[in-house]
mmCIF file of C-alpha atoms and ligand atoms in Angstrom:
data_model
loop_
_atom_site.group_PDB
_atom_site.id
_atom_site.type_symbol
_atom_site.label_atom_id
_atom_site.label_comp_id
_atom_site.label_asym_id
_atom_site.label_seq_id
_atom_site.Cartn_x
_atom_site.Cartn_y
_atom_site.Cartn_z
ATOM 1 C CA MET B 1 0.000 0.000 0.000
ATOM 2 C CA LEU B 2 1.259 3.514 -0.805
ATOM 3 C CA ILE B 3 0.087 6.448 1.335
ATOM 4 C CA LEU B 4 0.579 9.881 -0.222
ATOM 5 C CA GLY B 5 0.905 11.816 3.031
ATOM 6 C CA GLY B 6 1.628 15.204 4.524
ATOM 7 C CA THR B 7 -1.543 15.843 6.530
ATOM 8 C CA THR B 8 -3.065 15.172 9.942
ATOM 9 C CA GLU B 9 -5.405 12.600 8.392
ATOM 10 C CA ALA B 10 -2.507 10.828 6.631
ATOM 11 C CA ASN B 11 -0.728 10.556 9.978
ATOM 12 C CA ALA B 12 -3.767 8.998 11.641
ATOM 13 C CA LEU B 13 -4.056 6.537 8.750
ATOM 14 C CA ALA B 14 -0.366 5.606 8.989
ATOM 15 C CA LYS B 15 -0.794 4.811 12.681
ATOM 16 C CA ALA B 16 -3.794 2.540 12.018
ATOM 17 C CA ILE B 17 -2.081 0.804 9.075
ATOM 18 C CA ALA B 18 1.046 0.154 11.164
ATOM 19 C CA GLU B 19 -1.116 -1.286 13.977
ATOM 20 C CA GLN B 20 -2.843 -3.591 11.463
ATOM 21 C CA GLY B 21 0.539 -4.794 10.245
ATOM 22 C CA ILE B 22 -0.337 -3.910 6.638
ATOM 23 C CA ALA B 23 2.703 -3.559 4.358
ATOM 24 C CA ALA B 24 2.780 0.131 3.451
ATOM 25 C CA VAL B 25 5.069 3.040 2.591
ATOM 26 C CA TYR B 26 4.380 6.669 3.606
ATOM 27 C CA SER B 27 5.376 9.241 1.009
ATOM 28 C CA TYR B 28 6.413 12.898 1.569
ATOM 29 C CA ALA B 29 7.185 15.410 -1.180
ATOM 30 C CA GLY B 30 10.231 16.652 0.720
ATOM 31 C CA ARG B 31 8.887 20.167 1.183
ATOM 32 C CA VAL B 32 10.216 20.760 4.684
ATOM 33 C CA GLU B 33 13.553 20.140 6.380
ATOM 34 C CA SER B 34 12.393 17.571 8.911
ATOM 35 C CA PRO B 35 8.989 16.062 8.230
ATOM 36 C CA ARG B 36 7.270 14.285 11.061
ATOM 37 C CA PRO B 37 8.523 10.713 11.605
ATOM 38 C CA GLN B 38 6.029 7.938 10.789
ATOM 39 C CA PRO B 39 5.421 4.389 12.156
ATOM 40 C CA LEU B 40 5.867 3.126 8.566
ATOM 41 C CA PRO B 41 8.768 3.117 6.114
ATOM 42 C CA VAL B 42 9.000 6.629 4.623
ATOM 43 C CA ARG B 43 10.056 7.774 1.152
ATOM 44 C CA VAL B 44 10.729 11.450 0.440
ATOM 45 C CA GLY B 45 10.626 13.328 -2.888
ATOM 46 C CA GLY B 46 8.648 13.448 -6.112
ATOM 47 C CA PHE B 47 8.044 10.351 -8.221
ATOM 48 C CA GLY B 48 8.670 12.132 -11.536
ATOM 49 C CA GLY B 49 5.159 12.919 -12.686
ATOM 50 C CA SER B 50 2.368 10.399 -13.173
ATOM 51 C CA GLU B 51 4.688 8.223 -15.302
ATOM 52 C CA GLY B 52 7.175 8.111 -12.440
ATOM 53 C CA LEU B 53 4.429 7.173 -10.018
ATOM 54 C CA ALA B 54 3.205 4.431 -12.399
ATOM 55 C CA GLU B 55 6.748 3.044 -12.557
ATOM 56 C CA TYR B 56 6.954 3.128 -8.747
ATOM 57 C CA ILE B 57 3.641 1.250 -8.471
ATOM 58 C CA ARG B 58 4.843 -1.432 -10.893
ATOM 59 C CA LYS B 59 8.345 -1.692 -9.386
ATOM 60 C CA TYR B 60 7.066 -2.151 -5.806
ATOM 61 C CA ALA B 61 3.918 -4.120 -6.786
ATOM 62 C CA VAL B 62 1.722 -1.576 -5.006
ATOM 63 C CA THR B 63 -1.823 -3.000 -4.777
ATOM 64 C CA HIS B 64 -3.592 0.050 -3.244
ATOM 65 C CA VAL B 65 -2.891 3.797 -3.244
ATOM 66 C CA VAL B 66 -4.434 6.157 -0.677
ATOM 67 C CA ASP B 67 -4.092 9.839 -1.560
ATOM 68 C CA ALA B 68 -4.145 11.519 1.863
ATOM 69 C CA THR B 69 -2.463 14.681 0.632
ATOM 70 C CA HIS B 70 -3.673 18.211 1.378
ATOM 71 C CA PRO B 71 -6.614 19.494 -0.709
ATOM 72 C CA PHE B 72 -4.264 22.057 -2.285
ATOM 73 C CA ALA B 73 -1.802 19.360 -3.385
ATOM 74 C CA ALA B 74 -3.758 19.212 -6.627
ATOM 75 C CA GLN B 75 -0.910 18.134 -8.928
ATOM 76 C CA MET B 76 -0.110 15.125 -6.739
ATOM 77 C CA SER B 77 -3.769 14.148 -6.695
ATOM 78 C CA ARG B 78 -4.092 14.485 -10.467
ATOM 79 C CA ASN B 79 -0.939 12.388 -10.961
ATOM 80 C CA ALA B 80 -2.287 9.709 -8.626
ATOM 81 C CA ILE B 81 -5.532 9.472 -10.600
ATOM 82 C CA GLU B 82 -3.611 9.159 -13.896
ATOM 83 C CA ALA B 83 -1.026 6.657 -12.597
ATOM 84 C CA CYS B 84 -3.647 4.450 -10.948
ATOM 85 C CA ARG B 85 -5.728 4.510 -14.133
ATOM 86 C CA THR B 86 -2.854 3.403 -16.345
ATOM 87 C CA THR B 87 -1.693 0.724 -13.900
ATOM 88 C CA GLN B 88 -5.247 -0.350 -12.971
ATOM 89 C CA THR B 89 -4.441 0.160 -9.271
ATOM 90 C CA PRO B 90 -7.267 0.831 -6.761
ATOM 91 C CA LEU B 91 -7.077 4.463 -5.556
ATOM 92 C CA ALA B 92 -8.970 6.189 -2.763
ATOM 93 C CA ALA B 93 -8.539 9.722 -1.458
ATOM 94 C CA LEU B 94 -8.730 10.364 2.297
ATOM 95 C CA THR B 95 -10.198 13.855 2.335
ATOM 96 C CA ARG B 96 -11.589 16.294 4.880
ATOM 97 C CA ALA B 97 -14.587 18.552 4.421
ATOM 98 C CA ALA B 98 -13.985 22.169 3.459
ATOM 99 C CA TRP B 99 -14.575 24.704 6.231
ATOM 100 C CA ALA B 100 -18.038 26.234 6.075
ATOM 101 C CA LEU B 101 -19.084 29.759 6.998
ATOM 102 C CA GLN B 102 -20.401 30.043 10.572
ATOM 103 C CA PRO B 103 -22.500 32.837 12.157
ATOM 104 C CA GLY B 104 -20.165 35.718 12.921
ATOM 105 C CA ASP B 105 -17.719 34.868 10.125
ATOM 106 C CA THR B 106 -16.829 37.571 7.599
ATOM 107 C CA TRP B 107 -15.336 35.683 4.642
ATOM 108 C CA HIS B 108 -14.475 36.979 1.202
ATOM 109 C CA HIS B 109 -14.120 33.902 -1.087
ATOM 110 C CA VAL B 110 -11.563 33.906 -3.884
ATOM 111 C CA PRO B 111 -11.056 30.957 -6.276
ATOM 112 C CA ASP B 112 -7.244 30.716 -6.120
ATOM 113 C CA ILE B 113 -3.963 32.296 -4.969
ATOM 114 C CA ALA B 114 -3.837 34.757 -7.898
ATOM 115 C CA ALA B 115 -7.301 36.079 -7.028
ATOM 116 C CA ALA B 116 -6.220 36.403 -3.385
ATOM 117 C CA VAL B 117 -3.283 38.560 -4.523
ATOM 118 C CA ASP B 118 -5.622 40.762 -6.573
ATOM 119 C CA ALA B 119 -7.985 41.094 -3.607
ATOM 120 C CA LEU B 120 -5.110 42.557 -1.563
ATOM 121 C CA SER B 121 -4.786 45.690 -3.724
ATOM 122 C CA GLY B 122 -5.552 48.850 -1.764
ATOM 123 C CA ASP B 123 -4.240 50.607 1.321
ATOM 124 C CA ALA B 124 -1.727 48.970 3.635
ATOM 125 C CA GLN B 125 -3.173 46.621 6.238
ATOM 126 C CA ARG B 126 -1.799 44.243 8.862
ATOM 127 C CA VAL B 127 -2.285 40.898 7.095
ATOM 128 C CA PHE B 128 -1.839 37.410 8.592
ATOM 129 C CA LEU B 129 -0.758 35.579 5.433
ATOM 130 C CA ALA B 130 -1.134 31.966 6.573
ATOM 131 C CA VAL B 131 -0.645 30.229 3.223
ATOM 132 C CA GLY B 132 2.842 28.837 3.784
ATOM 133 C CA ARG B 133 6.026 29.465 1.795
ATOM 134 C CA MET B 134 5.503 28.093 -1.702
ATOM 135 C CA HIS B 135 3.382 30.937 -3.053
ATOM 136 C CA LEU B 136 4.895 33.893 -1.175
ATOM 137 C CA GLU B 137 6.443 35.338 -4.360
ATOM 138 C CA ASP B 138 2.940 35.818 -5.774
ATOM 139 C CA PHE B 139 2.145 38.206 -2.926
ATOM 140 C CA ALA B 140 5.188 40.398 -3.723
ATOM 141 C CA ALA B 141 2.760 42.164 -6.063
ATOM 142 C CA GLN B 142 1.197 43.684 -2.912
ATOM 143 C CA PRO B 143 4.241 44.877 -0.908
ATOM 144 C CA GLN B 144 2.321 47.658 0.861
ATOM 145 C CA HIS B 145 0.936 45.452 3.641
ATOM 146 C CA HIS B 146 2.510 44.615 7.012
ATOM 147 C CA TYR B 147 2.544 40.792 6.780
ATOM 148 C CA LEU B 148 2.647 38.172 9.491
ATOM 149 C CA LEU B 149 3.995 34.983 7.871
ATOM 150 C CA ARG B 150 3.854 31.544 9.488
ATOM 151 C CA LEU B 151 6.308 29.129 7.908
ATOM 152 C CA VAL B 152 7.398 25.585 8.676
ATOM 153 C CA ASP B 153 11.087 26.351 8.110
ATOM 154 C CA ASP B 154 13.058 29.580 8.546
ATOM 155 C CA PRO B 155 13.304 31.198 5.075
ATOM 156 C CA GLU B 156 16.694 32.370 3.713
ATOM 157 C CA SER B 157 15.083 35.415 2.126
ATOM 158 C CA LEU B 158 11.641 36.931 1.768
ATOM 159 C CA PRO B 159 9.982 38.529 -1.279
ATOM 160 C CA LEU B 160 8.024 40.914 0.994
ATOM 161 C CA PRO B 161 9.559 44.140 2.454
ATOM 162 C CA ASN B 162 7.322 44.448 5.527
ATOM 163 C CA ALA B 163 7.037 40.924 6.902
ATOM 164 C CA GLU B 164 7.388 39.314 10.291
ATOM 165 C CA VAL B 165 8.047 35.548 10.263
ATOM 166 C CA VAL B 166 6.847 33.029 12.816
ATOM 167 C CA VAL B 167 8.414 29.582 12.328
ATOM 168 C CA ALA B 168 5.910 26.990 13.484
ATOM 169 C CA ARG B 169 4.266 23.828 12.272
ATOM 170 C CA GLY B 170 0.713 22.979 13.231
ATOM 171 C CA PRO B 171 -1.597 21.718 14.422
ATOM 172 C CA PHE B 172 -2.298 25.144 15.971
ATOM 173 C CA THR B 173 -4.474 26.067 18.987
ATOM 174 C CA GLU B 174 -6.892 28.958 19.384
ATOM 175 C CA SER B 175 -5.015 30.416 22.349
ATOM 176 C CA GLU B 176 -1.695 30.551 20.508
ATOM 177 C CA ASP B 177 -3.309 31.948 17.339
ATOM 178 C CA ARG B 178 -5.172 34.556 19.403
ATOM 179 C CA ALA B 179 -1.966 35.680 21.126
ATOM 180 C CA LEU B 180 -0.162 35.781 17.772
ATOM 181 C CA MET B 181 -2.869 37.802 15.999
ATOM 182 C CA LEU B 182 -3.339 40.266 18.871
ATOM 183 C CA ARG B 183 0.404 40.828 19.126
ATOM 184 C CA HIS B 184 0.624 41.426 15.363
ATOM 185 C CA GLY B 185 -2.489 43.604 15.331
ATOM 186 C CA THR B 186 -3.929 41.481 12.519
ATOM 187 C CA GLN B 187 -6.653 43.216 10.509
ATOM 188 C CA LEU B 188 -7.140 40.539 7.809
ATOM 189 C CA VAL B 189 -6.462 36.788 7.655
ATOM 190 C CA VAL B 190 -5.600 35.112 4.333
ATOM 191 C CA SER B 191 -6.254 31.360 4.450
ATOM 192 C CA LYS B 192 -6.558 28.358 2.161
ATOM 193 C CA ASN B 193 -9.705 26.357 2.689
ATOM 194 C CA ALA B 194 -7.676 23.407 3.951
ATOM 195 C CA GLY B 195 -10.406 21.927 6.119
ATOM 196 C CA GLY B 196 -9.456 19.684 8.984
ATOM 197 C CA SER B 197 -8.485 20.758 12.468
ATOM 198 C CA GLY B 198 -4.794 21.624 12.141
ATOM 199 C CA ALA B 199 -5.168 25.079 10.647
ATOM 200 C CA ARG B 200 -8.643 26.236 11.653
ATOM 201 C CA ALA B 201 -7.749 28.032 14.909
ATOM 202 C CA LYS B 202 -6.954 31.281 13.061
ATOM 203 C CA LEU B 203 -10.506 31.323 11.671
ATOM 204 C CA ASP B 204 -12.028 30.870 15.117
ATOM 205 C CA VAL B 205 -9.905 33.741 16.401
ATOM 206 C CA ALA B 206 -10.858 35.927 13.417
ATOM 207 C CA ARG B 207 -14.540 35.299 14.197
ATOM 208 C CA ALA B 208 -14.024 36.101 17.892
ATOM 209 C CA LEU B 209 -12.180 39.335 17.041
ATOM 210 C CA GLY B 210 -14.602 40.270 14.253
ATOM 211 C CA LEU B 211 -11.818 40.183 11.632
ATOM 212 C CA PRO B 212 -12.418 39.508 7.917
ATOM 213 C CA VAL B 213 -10.949 36.418 6.247
ATOM 214 C CA LEU B 214 -9.839 36.171 2.629
ATOM 215 C CA MET B 215 -10.701 32.487 2.012
ATOM 216 C CA ILE B 216 -8.990 30.746 -0.903
ATOM 217 C CA ASP B 217 -11.238 27.988 -2.240
ATOM 218 C CA ARG B 218 -9.837 24.574 -3.116
ATOM 219 C CA PRO B 219 -8.726 23.576 -6.579
ATOM 220 C CA VAL B 220 -11.248 21.361 -8.366
ATOM 221 C CA LEU B 221 -10.053 17.749 -8.787
ATOM 222 C CA PRO B 222 -11.140 15.024 -11.231
ATOM 223 C CA GLN B 223 -13.547 12.379 -9.964
ATOM 224 C CA ARG B 224 -12.056 9.671 -7.654
ATOM 225 C CA THR B 225 -13.214 7.554 -4.725
ATOM 226 C CA GLU B 226 -13.273 9.898 -1.709
ATOM 227 C CA LEU B 227 -13.327 8.578 1.862
ATOM 228 C CA SER B 228 -13.551 10.694 4.986
ATOM 229 C CA SER B 229 -12.244 8.492 7.802
ATOM 230 C CA VAL B 230 -9.532 5.977 8.616
ATOM 231 C CA ALA B 231 -12.240 3.378 9.299
ATOM 232 C CA GLN B 232 -13.591 3.846 5.782
ATOM 233 C CA VAL B 233 -10.101 3.332 4.354
ATOM 234 C CA LEU B 234 -9.595 0.107 6.339
ATOM 235 C CA ASP B 235 -12.996 -1.096 5.109
ATOM 236 C CA TRP B 236 -12.117 -0.133 1.508
ATOM 237 C CA LEU B 237 -8.824 -2.054 1.809
ATOM 238 C CA SER B 238 -10.554 -5.246 2.952
ATOM 239 C CA HIS B 239 -13.153 -5.194 0.157
ATOM 240 C CA PRO B 240 -11.136 -5.415 -3.090
HETATM 241 C C1 LIG D 1 5.633 18.533 4.217
HETATM 242 C C2 LIG D 1 4.627 17.346 6.955
HETATM 243 C C3 LIG D 1 0.359 16.813 11.605
HETATM 244 C C4 LIG D 1 0.154 17.301 10.176
HETATM 245 C C5 LIG D 1 0.474 18.766 10.106
HETATM 246 C C6 LIG D 1 -3.050 19.666 7.976
HETATM 247 C C7 LIG D 1 -2.468 20.278 9.222
HETATM 248 C C8 LIG D 1 -0.560 21.253 10.421
HETATM 249 C C9 LIG D 1 -1.849 23.507 8.872
HETATM 250 C C10 LIG D 1 -1.252 28.125 9.036
HETATM 251 C C11 LIG D 1 -1.465 27.190 7.915
HETATM 252 C C12 LIG D 1 -0.117 25.398 5.287
HETATM 253 C C13 LIG D 1 1.157 24.491 5.308
HETATM 254 C C14 LIG D 1 -0.247 23.759 7.001
HETATM 255 C C15 LIG D 1 -0.872 22.925 7.897
HETATM 256 C C16 LIG D 1 -0.966 20.587 9.095
HETATM 257 C C17 LIG D 1 -0.099 19.368 8.818
HETATM 258 C C18 LIG D 1 -0.621 21.473 7.887
HETATM 259 C C19 LIG D 1 -0.696 25.171 6.705
HETATM 260 C C20 LIG D 1 3.438 19.726 7.145
HETATM 261 C C21 LIG D 1 4.331 18.721 6.460
HETATM 262 C C22 LIG D 1 4.702 19.188 5.222
HETATM 263 C C23 LIG D 1 4.014 20.397 5.013
HETATM 264 C C24 LIG D 1 4.100 21.186 3.759
HETATM 265 C C25 LIG D 1 3.541 22.556 3.920
HETATM 266 C C26 LIG D 1 3.568 23.430 2.665
HETATM 267 C C27 LIG D 1 2.586 24.569 3.093
HETATM 268 C C28 LIG D 1 1.561 23.848 3.971
HETATM 269 C C29 LIG D 1 2.340 25.165 5.965
HETATM 270 C C30 LIG D 1 5.246 17.337 8.340
HETATM 271 C C31 LIG D 1 4.039 20.322 8.378
HETATM 272 C C32 LIG D 1 0.222 26.842 5.006
HETATM 273 C C33 LIG D 1 -1.156 24.916 4.252
HETATM 274 O O1 LIG D 1 7.709 25.614 3.746
HETATM 275 C C34 LIG D 1 7.110 24.884 2.936
HETATM 276 O O2 LIG D 1 7.582 24.515 1.827
HETATM 277 C C35 LIG D 1 5.723 24.438 3.311
HETATM 278 C C36 LIG D 1 4.954 23.913 2.320
HETATM 279 C C37 LIG D 1 3.095 22.683 1.431
HETATM 280 C C38 LIG D 1 1.848 25.245 1.955
HETATM 281 C C39 LIG D 1 2.685 26.142 1.107
HETATM 282 O O3 LIG D 1 2.207 26.404 0.004
HETATM 283 O O4 LIG D 1 3.757 26.577 1.582
HETATM 284 N N1 LIG D 1 2.136 22.527 4.249
HETATM 285 N N2 LIG D 1 3.264 20.740 6.091
HETATM 286 C C40 LIG D 1 4.873 17.509 3.433
HETATM 287 C C41 LIG D 1 5.753 16.833 2.405
HETATM 288 O O5 LIG D 1 6.962 17.130 2.312
HETATM 289 O O6 LIG D 1 5.187 15.973 1.702
HETATM 290 O O7 LIG D 1 6.396 17.765 8.452
HETATM 291 O O8 LIG D 1 4.555 16.889 9.245
HETATM 292 C C42 LIG D 1 2.114 19.051 7.453
HETATM 293 C C43 LIG D 1 0.982 19.877 7.932
HETATM 294 N N3 LIG D 1 0.775 21.121 7.602
HETATM 295 O O9 LIG D 1 -0.652 16.486 12.210
HETATM 296 O O10 LIG D 1 1.509 16.821 12.075
HETATM 297 O O11 LIG D 1 -3.127 18.439 7.945
HETATM 298 O O12 LIG D 1 -3.384 20.439 7.049
HETATM 299 N N4 LIG D 1 0.759 23.395 6.194
HETATM 300 C C44 LIG D 1 -2.584 25.327 4.560
HETATM 301 O O13 LIG D 1 -3.329 24.463 5.044
HETATM 302 O O14 LIG D 1 -2.906 26.503 4.378
HETATM 303 C C45 LIG D 1 -0.317 26.209 7.789
HETATM 304 O O15 LIG D 1 -0.090 28.550 9.370
HETATM 305 O O16 LIG D 1 -2.265 28.616 9.703
HETATM 306 P P1 LIG D 2 1.529 19.467 -5.362
HETATM 307 O O1 LIG D 2 1.761 20.879 -5.777
HETATM 308 O O2 LIG D 2 0.216 18.838 -5.633
HETATM 309 O O3 LIG D 2 2.643 18.494 -5.973
HETATM 310 C C1 LIG D 2 3.722 18.971 -6.741
HETATM 311 C C2 LIG D 2 4.659 17.786 -6.912
HETATM 312 O O4 LIG D 2 5.239 17.477 -5.640
HETATM 313 C C3 LIG D 2 3.948 16.496 -7.315
HETATM 314 O O5 LIG D 2 3.683 16.457 -8.688
HETATM 315 C C4 LIG D 2 4.949 15.451 -6.841
HETATM 316 O O6 LIG D 2 6.116 15.453 -7.657
HETATM 317 C C5 LIG D 2 5.386 16.046 -5.516
HETATM 318 N N1 LIG D 2 4.586 15.573 -4.376
HETATM 319 C C6 LIG D 2 3.549 16.209 -3.776
HETATM 320 N N2 LIG D 2 3.118 15.514 -2.709
HETATM 321 C C7 LIG D 2 3.885 14.403 -2.639
HETATM 322 C C8 LIG D 2 3.934 13.283 -1.764
HETATM 323 N N3 LIG D 2 3.118 13.180 -0.703
HETATM 324 N N4 LIG D 2 4.860 12.298 -2.021
HETATM 325 C C9 LIG D 2 5.707 12.405 -3.073
HETATM 326 N N5 LIG D 2 5.735 13.459 -3.929
HETATM 327 C C10 LIG D 2 4.826 14.429 -3.699
HETATM 328 O O7 LIG D 2 1.862 19.279 -3.796
HETATM 329 P P2 LIG D 2 2.158 20.429 -2.695
HETATM 330 O O8 LIG D 2 0.982 21.310 -2.592
HETATM 331 O O9 LIG D 2 3.509 20.963 -2.997
HETATM 332 O O10 LIG D 2 2.215 19.549 -1.358
HETATM 333 C C11 LIG D 2 3.395 18.832 -1.059
HETATM 334 C C12 LIG D 2 3.198 18.061 0.227
HETATM 335 O O11 LIG D 2 2.848 18.949 1.287
HETATM 336 C C13 LIG D 2 2.116 17.015 0.157
HETATM 337 O O12 LIG D 2 2.541 15.901 0.926
HETATM 338 C C14 LIG D 2 0.941 17.670 0.826
HETATM 339 O O13 LIG D 2 0.078 16.719 1.440
HETATM 340 C C15 LIG D 2 1.645 18.497 1.890
HETATM 341 N N6 LIG D 2 0.854 19.667 2.281
HETATM 342 C C16 LIG D 2 0.560 20.586 1.338
HETATM 343 C C17 LIG D 2 -0.199 21.703 1.715
HETATM 344 C C18 LIG D 2 -0.535 22.780 0.716
HETATM 345 O O14 LIG D 2 -1.063 23.809 1.125
HETATM 346 N N7 LIG D 2 -0.267 22.578 -0.558
HETATM 347 C C19 LIG D 2 -0.631 21.820 3.058
HETATM 348 C C20 LIG D 2 -0.293 20.839 3.989
HETATM 349 C C21 LIG D 2 0.470 19.754 3.594
HETATM 350 P P3 LIG D 2 6.297 14.463 -8.938
HETATM 351 O O15 LIG D 2 5.406 15.029 -9.992
HETATM 352 O O16 LIG D 2 7.766 14.542 -9.252
HETATM 353 O O17 LIG D 2 5.867 13.085 -8.485
#
């Protein structure tokens, strides 16, 4: 079994799979310096596109692939669909529901990162840009804001002139996000609609403080089997 990992749900799945004694490998892209250790053998790095993943599946006689990557890891998910189609390998995605608006929330939805950048035109604000490192350059188009950046690893350089960096990996709690946002004087939160529990604290704090959120909707993915719990994955595995 191959688990495409990198999320809280993938970690819970890895634990259950290890306990069941199922032969499996946990795969990271290699985005951060020291990814969380797993109770399964780990491989790190890209496969080399969908062809590379198909070769991997054939080489290691993978019988099942679970795509437990983040909803914004769209390329990996598209490659998994393609590779499992060409190798006729059962594929299931372990997904988590998108966050939904709650009473008291002030969200401004944008479809993608580029639209989020456009939405930031206008006078300087104190912005909690909680979208990670990989798309920071895009936001250099809006240098006027005072950014709070939360990154997993300390960056060598930053494309933004007025930015304060907090190096931290989630899951995050409401009390620490509240302290962080009050200290920064956050006026606007920019967030991906990741879903799950690891990154939602900042939204709960924004609601409590009456702050607006610029919510980046998820990329649309091709059709695939989608499961929403570890139990469902174990059941799917036992019913070929
Ligand atoms: C490398 C593997 C766990 C799983 C931890 C989840 C929760 C905490 C919240 C904020 C938002 C963000 C970011 C975030 C969260 C979990 C989960 C999640 C968001 C690790 C991890 C890897 C990554 C990659 C990293 C990205 C970045 C995104 C930071 C491990 C810690 C912003 C996404 O510096 C970089 O290159 C970071 C890159 C992709 C998005 C980006 O565009 O920069 N995740 N995050 C995985 C790999 O190599 O394959 O080390 O544990 C995993 C987790 N990050 O329970 O321990 O499940 O979502 N990750 C977002 O959701 O917006 C932080 O700060 O409020
Ligand atoms: P992506 O843009 O969809 O993928 C880009 C390329 O990275 C893929 O084509 C693949 O390379 C490689 N890759 C991605 N995930 C991989 C994995 N689990 N194992 C092996 N290779 C992988 O992915 P991303 O958004 O950069 O996310 C990378 C990792 O961070 C994933 O594990 C994801 O779950 C985790 N993560 C991402 C986010 C986010 O906001 N994007 C948030 C939390 C965690 P090849 O084409 O060479 O195979």
